[in-house]
Amino acid sequence: MTATGTTDRGGAVGAPGTFAPRPGAAPLGRMIRAQALLETKMLLRNGEQLLLTVVIPTLLLVLFSAVDIVDTGAGKAVDFLTPGILALAVLSTAFTGQAIATGFERRYGVLKRLAASPLPRWALMTAKTCSVLVTEILQIVLLTVIAFALGWSPHGNPLSVVLLLVLGTAAFSGLGLLMAGTLKAEATLAAANLVFLLLLVGGGVIVPLDKFPGAVQSVLGLLPISALSDGLRDVLQHGAGLPWGDLGILAVWAVLGLGAAAKFFRWE
C-alpha cells in the first residue's frame, strides 16, 4: 500500500474513498434488471403505447358494459366482457406494443448496439419479456378495479387464470418478436395495428364467437386471442377448472411463435 492510500500492484484495496477499478461486465442478473427497468420506463412514457395498452381496453370495457350495443348473452355484460378485455390487454402489450417498439429499435440500430454490449441477446429478450409482464400486471390491476366498480363477479381458480395469461403472453410475445425481427419497421407498425383491430373484432373479445357462421367459428376458435379470451371466460364467468383445450392451443402458438422468432429474428 502506498502512502497515499491507493491500490498497489497486488490488487489490495486502498483506504476508504480511494478507487479500485474492476474492469468487466456487471453481474448478469443486474444487467437484466437494469434493462427491464429501462424498457418499462420507455413503454410507460410512450403516449401511443399507453393509448393502446391502457386507454383503449379501459374505454371498451366501460362503454360496452354500460351501453347495450352487443348481445353478450345471459347475465351481466361486464361478466362476459372482462375476460375478453383482459385477453385484449395481453394482446396489446405482448404482441402489438412489443412488435412496434422492437421493430423501430431494430431499424434505428438500437438492437445492433445492444447486441455488441456485454448483455447477451437472450438476456435482452428476457428483459423485454419482464417489461411486458410488469406492464401487463399494471393493466390487469387497473382493469380489475374498473370491472369490480362496474359490478363484475368473477369465479374460478386464480391459478388457472395466471396459467392462461402466462401462456397467452408467451404466444403473443413470440409472434410479436417474429414480426419485428423479419419485417421493416413501417410494415410492422401497419401489420401489428391491423392484426390488433382484426382480432379485436373476430377474436371473441367483445363479439361472442357463436355470432359468426359455423365454419368461421371453427377457424376463429384456433386463434390465440380466441383461446385466451374463451379460456378466461370459462374460468372467470363459468367457474370452470383448467380449460385444457384453450391451454393446448396457446401452448402450440407459444412454441411455434417463440421458435420461429428465435430462428428468423434479424438484429439489423
CSV table of C-alpha atoms in Angstrom, one decimal:
chain,number,residue,atom,x,y,z
A,1,MET,CA,0.0,0.0,0.0
A,2,THR,CA,1.4,3.4,-0.9
A,3,ALA,CA,1.4,6.3,1.4
A,4,THR,CA,-1.5,8.0,-0.3
A,5,GLY,CA,-3.8,5.0,0.3
A,6,THR,CA,-4.1,3.9,-3.4
A,7,THR,CA,-4.3,0.3,-4.6
A,8,ASP,CA,-0.8,-1.3,-5.0
A,9,ARG,CA,0.2,-3.7,-7.8
A,10,GLY,CA,-1.0,-6.7,-5.8
A,11,GLY,CA,-4.6,-5.5,-6.0
A,12,ALA,CA,-5.0,-4.6,-2.4
A,13,VAL,CA,-7.9,-2.3,-1.6
A,14,GLY,CA,-6.9,1.2,-0.5
A,15,ALA,CA,-8.2,3.4,2.2
A,16,PRO,CA,-11.9,4.5,2.2
A,17,GLY,CA,-12.6,7.0,-0.5
A,18,THR,CA,-10.0,5.6,-3.0
A,19,PHE,CA,-10.8,3.9,-6.2
A,20,ALA,CA,-10.1,0.2,-7.0
A,21,PRO,CA,-11.2,-0.3,-10.7
A,22,ARG,CA,-12.6,-3.8,-11.5
A,23,PRO,CA,-12.9,-3.9,-15.3
A,24,GLY,CA,-15.6,-6.3,-16.7
A,25,ALA,CA,-19.3,-6.6,-17.1
A,26,ALA,CA,-21.7,-6.3,-14.3
A,27,PRO,CA,-23.4,-9.4,-13.0
A,28,LEU,CA,-25.9,-10.8,-15.5
A,29,GLY,CA,-28.9,-10.5,-13.1
A,30,ARG,CA,-28.1,-6.8,-12.5
A,31,MET,CA,-27.9,-6.2,-16.3
A,32,ILE,CA,-31.2,-7.9,-16.9
A,33,ARG,CA,-32.9,-5.9,-14.1
A,34,ALA,CA,-31.5,-2.6,-15.4
A,35,GLN,CA,-32.5,-3.3,-19.0
A,36,ALA,CA,-36.0,-4.4,-17.9
A,37,LEU,CA,-36.4,-1.3,-15.8
A,38,LEU,CA,-35.3,0.8,-18.8
A,39,GLU,CA,-37.7,-1.0,-21.2
A,40,THR,CA,-40.6,-0.5,-18.7
A,41,LYS,CA,-39.9,3.2,-18.3
A,42,MET,CA,-39.7,3.7,-22.1
A,43,LEU,CA,-43.0,1.9,-22.5
A,44,LEU,CA,-44.8,3.9,-19.9
A,45,ARG,CA,-43.5,7.2,-21.2
A,46,ASN,CA,-44.8,6.4,-24.8
A,47,GLY,CA,-48.1,8.1,-25.2
A,48,GLU,CA,-49.1,6.0,-28.2
A,49,GLN,CA,-48.3,2.8,-26.4
A,50,LEU,CA,-50.3,3.9,-23.3
A,51,LEU,CA,-53.2,4.6,-25.6
A,52,LEU,CA,-53.0,1.1,-27.0
A,53,THR,CA,-52.3,-0.7,-23.8
A,54,VAL,CA,-54.4,1.2,-21.2
A,55,VAL,CA,-56.8,3.7,-22.7
A,56,ILE,CA,-58.4,1.6,-25.4
A,57,PRO,CA,-59.1,-1.5,-23.3
A,58,THR,CA,-60.5,0.6,-20.5
A,59,LEU,CA,-62.8,2.6,-22.8
A,60,LEU,CA,-64.0,-0.6,-24.4
A,61,LEU,CA,-64.8,-2.2,-21.0
A,62,VAL,CA,-66.7,0.8,-19.7
A,63,LEU,CA,-68.5,1.5,-22.9
A,64,PHE,CA,-69.8,-2.0,-23.8
A,65,SER,CA,-70.6,-2.7,-20.1
A,66,ALA,CA,-72.7,0.5,-19.7
A,67,VAL,CA,-74.3,0.5,-23.2
A,68,ASP,CA,-76.2,-2.4,-24.6
A,69,ILE,CA,-74.5,-2.5,-28.1
A,70,VAL,CA,-73.6,-6.2,-28.4
A,71,ASP,CA,-75.7,-9.1,-27.3
A,72,THR,CA,-73.4,-10.9,-24.8
A,73,GLY,CA,-76.0,-13.5,-23.8
A,74,ALA,CA,-77.5,-14.2,-20.4
A,75,GLY,CA,-76.1,-12.5,-17.3
A,76,LYS,CA,-74.4,-9.1,-16.9
A,77,ALA,CA,-72.4,-7.8,-19.8
A,78,VAL,CA,-69.4,-7.0,-17.6
A,79,ASP,CA,-69.1,-10.7,-16.7
A,80,PHE,CA,-68.7,-11.6,-20.4
A,81,LEU,CA,-66.6,-8.6,-21.4
A,82,THR,CA,-64.0,-8.5,-18.6
A,83,PRO,CA,-62.2,-11.8,-19.5
A,84,GLY,CA,-62.1,-10.7,-23.2
A,85,ILE,CA,-60.7,-7.3,-22.3
A,86,LEU,CA,-58.0,-8.9,-20.1
A,87,ALA,CA,-57.1,-11.0,-23.1
A,88,LEU,CA,-57.0,-7.8,-25.3
A,89,ALA,CA,-54.7,-6.2,-22.7
A,90,VAL,CA,-52.2,-9.1,-23.1
A,91,LEU,CA,-52.5,-8.8,-26.9
A,92,SER,CA,-51.9,-5.1,-26.9
A,93,THR,CA,-48.8,-5.3,-24.8
A,94,ALA,CA,-47.1,-8.6,-25.6
A,95,PHE,CA,-47.9,-8.5,-29.4
A,96,THR,CA,-48.8,-5.1,-30.8
A,97,GLY,CA,-46.8,-2.8,-28.5
A,98,GLN,CA,-43.7,-5.1,-28.3
A,99,ALA,CA,-43.7,-5.7,-32.1
A,100,ILE,CA,-43.8,-1.9,-32.9
A,101,ALA,CA,-41.3,-0.9,-30.3
A,102,THR,CA,-38.8,-3.7,-31.2
A,103,GLY,CA,-39.3,-3.1,-34.9
A,104,PHE,CA,-38.2,0.6,-34.6
A,105,GLU,CA,-35.4,-0.3,-32.3
A,106,ARG,CA,-34.1,-2.7,-34.9
A,107,ARG,CA,-34.5,0.0,-37.6
A,108,TYR,CA,-32.6,2.7,-35.7
A,109,GLY,CA,-29.8,0.3,-34.8
A,110,VAL,CA,-30.6,0.1,-31.1
A,111,LEU,CA,-30.6,-3.7,-31.1
A,112,LYS,CA,-27.4,-3.8,-33.1
A,113,ARG,CA,-25.6,-1.7,-30.4
A,114,LEU,CA,-27.1,-3.7,-27.6
A,115,ALA,CA,-26.0,-6.9,-29.2
A,116,ALA,CA,-22.4,-5.6,-29.1
A,117,SER,CA,-22.7,-4.9,-25.3
A,118,PRO,CA,-21.9,-7.4,-22.6
A,119,LEU,CA,-25.7,-8.1,-22.3
A,120,PRO,CA,-26.3,-11.4,-24.2
A,121,ARG,CA,-29.0,-11.4,-26.8
A,122,TRP,CA,-31.2,-13.9,-24.9
A,123,ALA,CA,-30.8,-11.7,-21.8
A,124,LEU,CA,-32.1,-8.7,-23.8
A,125,MET,CA,-35.2,-10.8,-24.8
A,126,THR,CA,-35.6,-11.8,-21.2
A,127,ALA,CA,-35.5,-8.1,-20.1
A,128,LYS,CA,-38.1,-7.3,-22.7
A,129,THR,CA,-40.3,-10.1,-21.5
A,130,CYS,CA,-40.0,-8.9,-17.9
A,131,SER,CA,-41.0,-5.4,-19.1
A,132,VAL,CA,-44.1,-6.9,-20.8
A,133,LEU,CA,-45.1,-8.8,-17.7
A,134,VAL,CA,-44.7,-5.7,-15.4
A,135,THR,CA,-46.9,-3.7,-17.8
A,136,GLU,CA,-49.5,-6.5,-18.0
A,137,ILE,CA,-49.7,-6.6,-14.2
A,138,LEU,CA,-50.4,-2.9,-14.1
A,139,GLN,CA,-53.0,-3.3,-16.9
A,140,ILE,CA,-54.8,-6.2,-15.1
A,141,VAL,CA,-54.9,-4.4,-11.8
A,142,LEU,CA,-56.4,-1.3,-13.4
A,143,LEU,CA,-59.0,-3.3,-15.5
A,144,THR,CA,-59.9,-5.5,-12.5
A,145,VAL,CA,-60.6,-2.4,-10.3
A,146,ILE,CA,-62.7,-0.9,-13.0
A,147,ALA,CA,-64.6,-4.2,-13.6
A,148,PHE,CA,-65.4,-4.5,-9.9
A,149,ALA,CA,-66.7,-1.0,-9.9
A,150,LEU,CA,-69.0,-1.9,-12.8
A,151,GLY,CA,-70.3,-4.9,-10.9
A,152,TRP,CA,-68.1,-7.8,-12.1
A,153,SER,CA,-68.5,-11.0,-10.1
A,154,PRO,CA,-65.7,-13.4,-11.1
A,155,HIS,CA,-65.5,-17.1,-10.3
A,156,GLY,CA,-62.9,-19.9,-10.7
A,157,ASN,CA,-59.4,-20.7,-9.7
A,158,PRO,CA,-56.9,-17.8,-9.8
A,159,LEU,CA,-54.1,-20.2,-10.7
A,160,SER,CA,-55.9,-21.2,-13.9
A,161,VAL,CA,-56.1,-17.5,-14.8
A,162,VAL,CA,-52.4,-17.0,-14.2
A,163,LEU,CA,-51.5,-20.0,-16.3
A,164,LEU,CA,-53.7,-18.8,-19.2
A,165,LEU,CA,-52.2,-15.3,-19.0
A,166,VAL,CA,-48.6,-16.6,-19.0
A,167,LEU,CA,-49.2,-18.9,-21.9
A,168,GLY,CA,-51.0,-16.1,-23.8
A,169,THR,CA,-48.1,-13.7,-23.1
A,170,ALA,CA,-45.6,-16.3,-24.4
A,171,ALA,CA,-47.7,-16.9,-27.6
A,172,PHE,CA,-48.2,-13.2,-28.4
A,173,SER,CA,-44.6,-12.3,-27.5
A,174,GLY,CA,-43.2,-14.9,-29.9
A,175,LEU,CA,-45.5,-13.7,-32.7
A,176,GLY,CA,-44.6,-10.0,-32.0
A,177,LEU,CA,-40.9,-10.6,-32.0
A,178,LEU,CA,-41.2,-12.7,-35.1
A,179,MET,CA,-42.9,-9.8,-36.9
A,180,ALA,CA,-40.5,-7.2,-35.5
A,181,GLY,CA,-37.5,-9.3,-36.5
A,182,THR,CA,-38.4,-10.1,-40.1
A,183,LEU,CA,-40.4,-7.1,-41.4
A,184,LYS,CA,-39.4,-3.4,-41.9
A,185,ALA,CA,-40.4,-1.1,-39.1
A,186,GLU,CA,-43.1,0.6,-41.1
A,187,ALA,CA,-44.6,-2.7,-42.2
A,188,THR,CA,-44.5,-3.9,-38.6
A,189,LEU,CA,-46.4,-0.8,-37.5
A,190,ALA,CA,-49.1,-1.3,-40.1
A,191,ALA,CA,-49.4,-5.0,-39.7
A,192,ALA,CA,-49.4,-5.0,-35.9
A,193,ASN,CA,-52.2,-2.4,-35.7
A,194,LEU,CA,-54.2,-4.2,-38.4
A,195,VAL,CA,-53.9,-7.6,-36.6
A,196,PHE,CA,-54.9,-5.8,-33.4
A,197,LEU,CA,-58.1,-4.5,-35.0
A,198,LEU,CA,-59.0,-7.8,-36.7
A,199,LEU,CA,-58.5,-9.8,-33.5
A,200,LEU,CA,-60.5,-7.3,-31.5
A,201,VAL,CA,-63.5,-7.9,-33.8
A,202,GLY,CA,-63.1,-11.6,-34.6
A,203,GLY,CA,-61.3,-13.0,-31.5
A,204,GLY,CA,-64.3,-13.3,-29.2
A,205,VAL,CA,-63.2,-10.3,-27.2
A,206,ILE,CA,-66.4,-8.3,-27.5
A,207,VAL,CA,-68.5,-10.2,-30.0
A,208,PRO,CA,-69.2,-13.8,-29.0
A,209,LEU,CA,-67.8,-16.4,-31.4
A,210,ASP,CA,-71.3,-18.0,-31.7
A,211,LYS,CA,-72.4,-14.9,-33.6
A,212,PHE,CA,-70.3,-16.0,-36.5
A,213,PRO,CA,-71.1,-18.7,-39.0
A,214,GLY,CA,-70.2,-22.3,-38.0
A,215,ALA,CA,-67.3,-22.7,-40.4
A,216,VAL,CA,-65.9,-19.3,-39.4
A,217,GLN,CA,-66.2,-20.2,-35.7
A,218,SER,CA,-64.0,-23.3,-36.2
A,219,VAL,CA,-61.2,-21.2,-37.7
A,220,LEU,CA,-61.5,-18.3,-35.3
A,221,GLY,CA,-61.5,-20.7,-32.3
A,222,LEU,CA,-57.9,-21.7,-33.2
A,223,LEU,CA,-56.6,-18.2,-32.9
A,224,PRO,CA,-54.6,-17.4,-29.7
A,225,ILE,CA,-56.8,-14.4,-28.8
A,226,SER,CA,-59.9,-16.6,-29.0
A,227,ALA,CA,-58.3,-19.4,-26.9
A,228,LEU,CA,-57.2,-16.8,-24.3
A,229,SER,CA,-60.5,-15.0,-24.1
A,230,ASP,CA,-62.6,-18.2,-24.1
A,231,GLY,CA,-60.3,-19.8,-21.5
A,232,LEU,CA,-60.5,-16.8,-19.2
A,233,ARG,CA,-64.3,-16.6,-19.7
A,234,ASP,CA,-64.7,-20.3,-18.9
A,235,VAL,CA,-62.8,-19.8,-15.6
A,236,LEU,CA,-63.9,-16.3,-14.5
A,237,GLN,CA,-67.5,-16.4,-15.8
A,238,HIS,CA,-68.5,-20.0,-15.5
A,239,GLY,CA,-66.1,-21.2,-12.7
A,240,ALA,CA,-64.5,-24.0,-14.8
A,241,GLY,CA,-61.3,-25.7,-13.8
A,242,LEU,CA,-58.4,-25.9,-16.2
A,243,PRO,CA,-59.6,-25.3,-19.8
A,244,TRP,CA,-57.2,-27.8,-21.4
A,245,GLY,CA,-58.3,-27.2,-24.9
A,246,ASP,CA,-57.6,-23.5,-24.8
A,247,LEU,CA,-54.3,-24.1,-22.9
A,248,GLY,CA,-53.3,-26.5,-25.6
A,249,ILE,CA,-53.9,-24.0,-28.4
A,250,LEU,CA,-52.0,-21.3,-26.5
A,251,ALA,CA,-49.1,-23.7,-25.9
A,252,VAL,CA,-48.9,-24.6,-29.6
A,253,TRP,CA,-48.9,-20.9,-30.6
A,254,ALA,CA,-46.2,-20.2,-27.9
A,255,VAL,CA,-43.9,-22.9,-29.1
A,256,LEU,CA,-44.3,-22.0,-32.8
A,257,GLY,CA,-44.1,-18.3,-32.3
A,258,LEU,CA,-41.1,-18.3,-30.0
A,259,GLY,CA,-39.3,-21.0,-32.0
A,260,ALA,CA,-39.8,-19.1,-35.3
A,261,ALA,CA,-38.7,-15.8,-33.6
A,262,ALA,CA,-35.5,-17.4,-32.3
A,263,LYS,CA,-34.7,-18.8,-35.8
A,264,PHE,CA,-35.7,-16.0,-38.1
A,265,PHE,CA,-35.2,-12.8,-36.0
A,266,ARG,CA,-32.7,-10.5,-37.6
A,267,TRP,CA,-30.9,-8.0,-35.4
A,268,GLU,CA,-30.2,-5.4,-38.1
